[in-house]
């Protein structure tokens, strides 16, 4: 029966080849459309999970303007993933940790008591003085040797010349003692440098007056009594000794890694361990992340604990790449409060190291040099009385996170609900999410259209195939039954040949669909504008190290609108995981089986209809 059925097909080779081609092509189109749509949906899920949208906030304050915080942008909005936050640096002084900044270039600082040898008004006049007592010496000894300078550690009995080049005129009188912070000026003379002063601010950003501090002070008989000015000068000396022996560690409290510009732009990435989880951020867990350089320098490992005694806060501070937080570098800030006392730790706790991070570049970002990241809620004390520096917020230290794809809608709501937003410069960063998502959605729409066309094509081809090879074979069925063939033999005679034809066609179509899909992916793989999404360095994402069978299911997009394109050393990949690739492979088998099932079901129904008609009626109907 099977041979007879095949012979019947071969008698119509043109029709057989036509339907074979149509069914194979329709199956290939259907498979291509399904795999494309599934893969596009999976990549949309990947983009949604790996892309974030943040907004950075900058206040371009004019003279007289009050300093604002990003928190004024909070309103009753369900769209905030991470509400606005203004992040200060919290300085921790821990002598047990060695930092990058301990190798800083020292300023010329000599805190000494001296007595004038002549009476002179210090107004661009050089005055000889005798050093009576030494409290602190520090200067760049390497530069001093290279430039053949005569600066040295001052000692009691030394005779030097000092010249006051700026500030109010000071009258020095022989027989009196004075104290000053002297700086060598490269003409074998010294000039009075800053004396002890405070840069303390209140929580609203207003500087608290310390009453003014002269550069040179007379050492009177009550100068060193308890509560006298001598205590403030000793605090000043101790502050310099802190900086010389224990450089401040900047601690950055935040509510999420996602709102940190360095992590958002993929400039920073996890090197060892793990990220701080959102549950740990929300619960204020005593955990932290350290830069890998700080870990290596102090021989620390994941799971170790470090103590962080936090002494003061800096708002709006932008560290430079040479002397990150040394207060004596131009005295951007000092560790003295308005009363002249050293800031005491307002919070001290042990933090467990859960991860380390590295950066592609440590310049012009908020994580420059030895920044320790902790959950904001883990600091359970307020630092409002310990603010040593306060400048308007900038794009590095004020930000918030919103859902992807909501920039225009959210921005309109924000300006309506929070009028203060008009006073601030708000910049949104989505790393090209909207452009990529727009491309993916267009691709998914195209796949859906192809799927519709493929489904229609499959149905039409199956109906036509069954019409010509089953429905129009009623007479043949009647003859076979008249010759004594059973119903089972009639089924085999009518369907086995076309079933074989359909089986070969859908198998061929599945192979064509697989070939076309993988050819398209290989073509995308070779595009020079490819980038990935994995948080690893470029050398760990080298495409040449990825096996070809794994690279076939990698999605690539243009970097034209991506901030990551600014750094060619770092690449990212929208890589489908093993489960996603397995789903694709199942489609190549499941789709032909579905087509065969539909074909077989309809074929049996139509053949049964033929068999239900009496042979005499079919033969009589010609």
PDB file of C-alpha atoms in Angstrom, residues 413-556:
ATOM      1  CA  UNK A 413       5.644  64.475  36.519  1.00  0.00           C
ATOM      2  CA  UNK A 414       8.716  65.583  38.453  1.00  0.00           C
ATOM      3  CA  UNK A 415       8.549  69.215  37.331  1.00  0.00           C
ATOM      4  CA  UNK A 416       4.834  69.291  38.039  1.00  0.00           C
ATOM      5  CA  UNK A 417       5.019  67.742  41.523  1.00  0.00           C
ATOM      6  CA  UNK A 418       8.376  69.232  42.619  1.00  0.00           C
ATOM      7  CA  UNK A 419       8.726  72.858  41.411  1.00  0.00           C
ATOM      8  CA  UNK A 420      12.235  72.987  42.917  1.00  0.00           C
ATOM      9  CA  UNK A 421      13.339  70.795  40.013  1.00  0.00           C
ATOM     10  CA  UNK A 422      13.402  73.916  37.811  1.00  0.00           C
ATOM     11  CA  UNK A 423      16.290  75.245  39.921  1.00  0.00           C
ATOM     12  CA  UNK A 424      18.396  72.172  39.282  1.00  0.00           C
ATOM     13  CA  UNK A 425      20.095  70.637  36.288  1.00  0.00           C
ATOM     14  CA  UNK A 426      18.799  67.077  35.975  1.00  0.00           C
ATOM     15  CA  UNK A 427      20.505  64.827  33.453  1.00  0.00           C
ATOM     16  CA  UNK A 428      19.137  61.397  32.609  1.00  0.00           C
ATOM     17  CA  UNK A 429      21.408  58.479  31.724  1.00  0.00           C
ATOM     18  CA  UNK A 430      20.075  55.199  30.335  1.00  0.00           C
ATOM     19  CA  UNK A 431      23.198  53.968  28.482  1.00  0.00           C
ATOM     20  CA  UNK A 432      21.224  53.909  25.233  1.00  0.00           C
ATOM     21  CA  UNK A 433      18.371  51.811  26.667  1.00  0.00           C
ATOM     22  CA  UNK A 434      15.597  53.611  24.777  1.00  0.00           C
ATOM     23  CA  UNK A 435      17.404  53.302  21.447  1.00  0.00           C
ATOM     24  CA  UNK A 436      18.204  49.642  21.983  1.00  0.00           C
ATOM     25  CA  UNK A 437      14.709  48.879  23.260  1.00  0.00           C
ATOM     26  CA  UNK A 438      13.154  50.696  20.306  1.00  0.00           C
ATOM     27  CA  UNK A 439      15.217  48.535  17.959  1.00  0.00           C
ATOM     28  CA  UNK A 440      14.245  45.366  19.842  1.00  0.00           C
ATOM     29  CA  UNK A 441      10.548  46.239  19.857  1.00  0.00           C
ATOM     30  CA  UNK A 442      10.653  46.912  16.118  1.00  0.00           C
ATOM     31  CA  UNK A 443      12.383  43.579  15.644  1.00  0.00           C
ATOM     32  CA  UNK A 444       9.744  41.832  17.738  1.00  0.00           C
ATOM     33  CA  UNK A 445       6.967  43.486  15.732  1.00  0.00           C
ATOM     34  CA  UNK A 446       8.592  42.321  12.501  1.00  0.00           C
ATOM     35  CA  UNK A 447       8.887  38.815  13.942  1.00  0.00           C
ATOM     36  CA  UNK A 448       5.206  38.842  14.882  1.00  0.00           C
ATOM     37  CA  UNK A 449       4.259  39.885  11.350  1.00  0.00           C
ATOM     38  CA  UNK A 450       6.463  37.132   9.928  1.00  0.00           C
ATOM     39  CA  UNK A 451       4.857  34.677  12.337  1.00  0.00           C
ATOM     40  CA  UNK A 452       1.386  35.696  11.143  1.00  0.00           C
ATOM     41  CA  UNK A 453       2.427  35.296   7.516  1.00  0.00           C
ATOM     42  CA  UNK A 454       4.061  31.952   8.288  1.00  0.00           C
ATOM     43  CA  UNK A 455       0.958  30.616  10.062  1.00  0.00           C
ATOM     44  CA  UNK A 456      -1.297  31.688   7.205  1.00  0.00           C
ATOM     45  CA  UNK A 457       1.103  30.211   4.650  1.00  0.00           C
ATOM     46  CA  UNK A 458       1.273  26.871   6.499  1.00  0.00           C
ATOM     47  CA  UNK A 459      -2.507  26.619   6.768  1.00  0.00           C
ATOM     48  CA  UNK A 460      -3.039  27.528   3.097  1.00  0.00           C
ATOM     49  CA  UNK A 461      -0.375  25.079   1.872  1.00  0.00           C
ATOM     50  CA  UNK A 462      -1.738  22.235   4.021  1.00  0.00           C
ATOM     51  CA  UNK A 463      -5.298  22.885   2.844  1.00  0.00           C
ATOM     52  CA  UNK A 464      -4.234  22.961  -0.818  1.00  0.00           C
ATOM     53  CA  UNK A 465      -2.080  19.864  -0.402  1.00  0.00           C
ATOM     54  CA  UNK A 466      -4.924  17.922   1.173  1.00  0.00           C
ATOM     55  CA  UNK A 467      -7.396  19.225  -1.365  1.00  0.00           C
ATOM     56  CA  UNK A 468      -5.389  17.993  -4.344  1.00  0.00           C
ATOM     57  CA  UNK A 469      -4.083  14.769  -2.778  1.00  0.00           C
ATOM     58  CA  UNK A 470      -7.018  13.711  -0.576  1.00  0.00           C
ATOM     59  CA  UNK A 471     -10.268  15.532  -1.333  1.00  0.00           C
ATOM     60  CA  UNK A 472      -9.937  15.167  -5.098  1.00  0.00           C
ATOM     61  CA  UNK A 473      -9.039  11.491  -4.728  1.00  0.00           C
ATOM     62  CA  UNK A 474     -12.596  10.379  -3.816  1.00  0.00           C
ATOM     63  CA  UNK A 475     -12.947   8.298  -6.983  1.00  0.00           C
ATOM     64  CA  UNK A 476      -9.701   6.489  -6.325  1.00  0.00           C
ATOM     65  CA  UNK A 477     -10.826   5.742  -2.773  1.00  0.00           C
ATOM     66  CA  UNK A 478     -14.146   4.350  -4.105  1.00  0.00           C
ATOM     67  CA  UNK A 479     -12.334   2.091  -6.575  1.00  0.00           C
ATOM     68  CA  UNK A 480      -9.997   0.774  -3.871  1.00  0.00           C
ATOM     69  CA  UNK A 481     -12.920  -0.006  -1.583  1.00  0.00           C
ATOM     70  CA  UNK A 482     -14.803  -1.691  -4.465  1.00  0.00           C
ATOM     71  CA  UNK A 483     -11.750  -3.889  -4.999  1.00  0.00           C
ATOM     72  CA  UNK A 484     -12.080  -5.127  -1.425  1.00  0.00           C
ATOM     73  CA  UNK A 485      -9.494  -2.988   0.406  1.00  0.00           C
ATOM     74  CA  UNK A 486     -10.171  -2.451   4.099  1.00  0.00           C
ATOM     75  CA  UNK A 487     -10.507   0.979   5.670  1.00  0.00           C
ATOM     76  CA  UNK A 488      -7.004   0.704   7.156  1.00  0.00           C
ATOM     77  CA  UNK A 489      -5.555  -0.153   3.745  1.00  0.00           C
ATOM     78  CA  UNK A 490      -7.418   2.794   2.240  1.00  0.00           C
ATOM     79  CA  UNK A 491      -5.969   5.105   4.908  1.00  0.00           C
ATOM     80  CA  UNK A 492      -2.464   3.851   4.160  1.00  0.00           C
ATOM     81  CA  UNK A 493      -2.965   4.131   0.417  1.00  0.00           C
ATOM     82  CA  UNK A 494      -4.322   7.693   0.645  1.00  0.00           C
ATOM     83  CA  UNK A 495      -2.077   9.174   3.338  1.00  0.00           C
ATOM     84  CA  UNK A 496       1.265   7.405   3.518  1.00  0.00           C
ATOM     85  CA  UNK A 497       2.674   9.032   0.404  1.00  0.00           C
ATOM     86  CA  UNK A 498       1.614  12.570   1.216  1.00  0.00           C
ATOM     87  CA  UNK A 499       2.663  12.049   4.856  1.00  0.00           C
ATOM     88  CA  UNK A 500       6.140  11.123   3.628  1.00  0.00           C
ATOM     89  CA  UNK A 501       6.098  14.191   1.400  1.00  0.00           C
ATOM     90  CA  UNK A 502       5.036  16.386   4.312  1.00  0.00           C
ATOM     91  CA  UNK A 503       7.641  14.808   6.625  1.00  0.00           C
ATOM     92  CA  UNK A 504      10.474  15.458   4.179  1.00  0.00           C
ATOM     93  CA  UNK A 505       9.209  18.994   3.522  1.00  0.00           C
ATOM     94  CA  UNK A 506       8.936  20.075   7.163  1.00  0.00           C
ATOM     95  CA  UNK A 507      12.297  18.451   7.979  1.00  0.00           C
ATOM     96  CA  UNK A 508      13.880  20.349   5.100  1.00  0.00           C
ATOM     97  CA  UNK A 509      12.128  23.548   6.203  1.00  0.00           C
ATOM     98  CA  UNK A 510      13.371  23.092   9.762  1.00  0.00           C
ATOM     99  CA  UNK A 511      16.929  22.678   8.473  1.00  0.00           C
ATOM    100  CA  UNK A 512      16.581  25.770   6.298  1.00  0.00           C
ATOM    101  CA  UNK A 513      15.181  27.752   9.259  1.00  0.00           C
ATOM    102  CA  UNK A 514      18.081  26.664  11.471  1.00  0.00           C
ATOM    103  CA  UNK A 515      20.635  27.572   8.791  1.00  0.00           C
ATOM    104  CA  UNK A 516      19.102  30.977   8.074  1.00  0.00           C
ATOM    105  CA  UNK A 517      18.804  31.855  11.784  1.00  0.00           C
ATOM    106  CA  UNK A 518      22.381  30.950  12.566  1.00  0.00           C
ATOM    107  CA  UNK A 519      23.668  32.688   9.442  1.00  0.00           C
ATOM    108  CA  UNK A 520      21.940  35.870  10.585  1.00  0.00           C
ATOM    109  CA  UNK A 521      23.484  35.535  14.057  1.00  0.00           C
ATOM    110  CA  UNK A 522      26.938  34.939  12.592  1.00  0.00           C
ATOM    111  CA  UNK A 523      26.526  38.041  10.458  1.00  0.00           C
ATOM    112  CA  UNK A 524      25.552  40.073  13.529  1.00  0.00           C
ATOM    113  CA  UNK A 525      28.495  38.617  15.419  1.00  0.00           C
ATOM    114  CA  UNK A 526      30.936  40.003  12.846  1.00  0.00           C
ATOM    115  CA  UNK A 527      29.661  43.589  13.147  1.00  0.00           C
ATOM    116  CA  UNK A 528      32.423  45.914  14.453  1.00  0.00           C
ATOM    117  CA  UNK A 529      29.995  47.934  16.580  1.00  0.00           C
ATOM    118  CA  UNK A 530      29.148  45.053  18.897  1.00  0.00           C
ATOM    119  CA  UNK A 531      29.093  45.472  22.643  1.00  0.00           C
ATOM    120  CA  UNK A 532      28.157  43.403  25.658  1.00  0.00           C
ATOM    121  CA  UNK A 533      26.519  43.824  29.047  1.00  0.00           C
ATOM    122  CA  UNK A 534      28.685  41.701  31.314  1.00  0.00           C
ATOM    123  CA  UNK A 535      30.414  43.447  34.221  1.00  0.00           C
ATOM    124  CA  UNK A 536      33.920  42.255  33.443  1.00  0.00           C
ATOM    125  CA  UNK A 537      37.009  43.780  31.955  1.00  0.00           C
ATOM    126  CA  UNK A 538      37.704  43.748  28.259  1.00  0.00           C
ATOM    127  CA  UNK A 539      40.341  41.047  28.469  1.00  0.00           C
ATOM    128  CA  UNK A 540      37.776  38.730  30.076  1.00  0.00           C
ATOM    129  CA  UNK A 541      35.301  39.330  27.248  1.00  0.00           C
ATOM    130  CA  UNK A 542      37.620  38.630  24.338  1.00  0.00           C
ATOM    131  CA  UNK A 543      35.383  37.202  21.602  1.00  0.00           C
ATOM    132  CA  UNK A 544      38.179  35.031  20.299  1.00  0.00           C
ATOM    133  CA  UNK A 545      38.100  33.121  23.585  1.00  0.00           C
ATOM    134  CA  UNK A 546      34.392  32.269  23.211  1.00  0.00           C
ATOM    135  CA  UNK A 547      33.653  29.039  21.329  1.00  0.00           C
ATOM    136  CA  UNK A 548      31.768  29.521  18.073  1.00  0.00           C
ATOM    137  CA  UNK A 549      28.806  27.435  19.256  1.00  0.00           C
ATOM    138  CA  UNK A 550      28.409  29.762  22.242  1.00  0.00           C
ATOM    139  CA  UNK A 551      28.880  32.953  20.205  1.00  0.00           C
ATOM    140  CA  UNK A 552      26.040  32.090  17.855  1.00  0.00           C
ATOM    141  CA  UNK A 553      23.388  33.165  20.333  1.00  0.00           C
ATOM    142  CA  UNK A 554      24.804  36.582  21.216  1.00  0.00           C
ATOM    143  CA  UNK A 555      22.843  39.732  20.362  1.00  0.00           C
ATOM    144  CA  UNK A 556      24.624  42.850  19.176  1.00  0.00           C
TER     145      UNK A 556
END
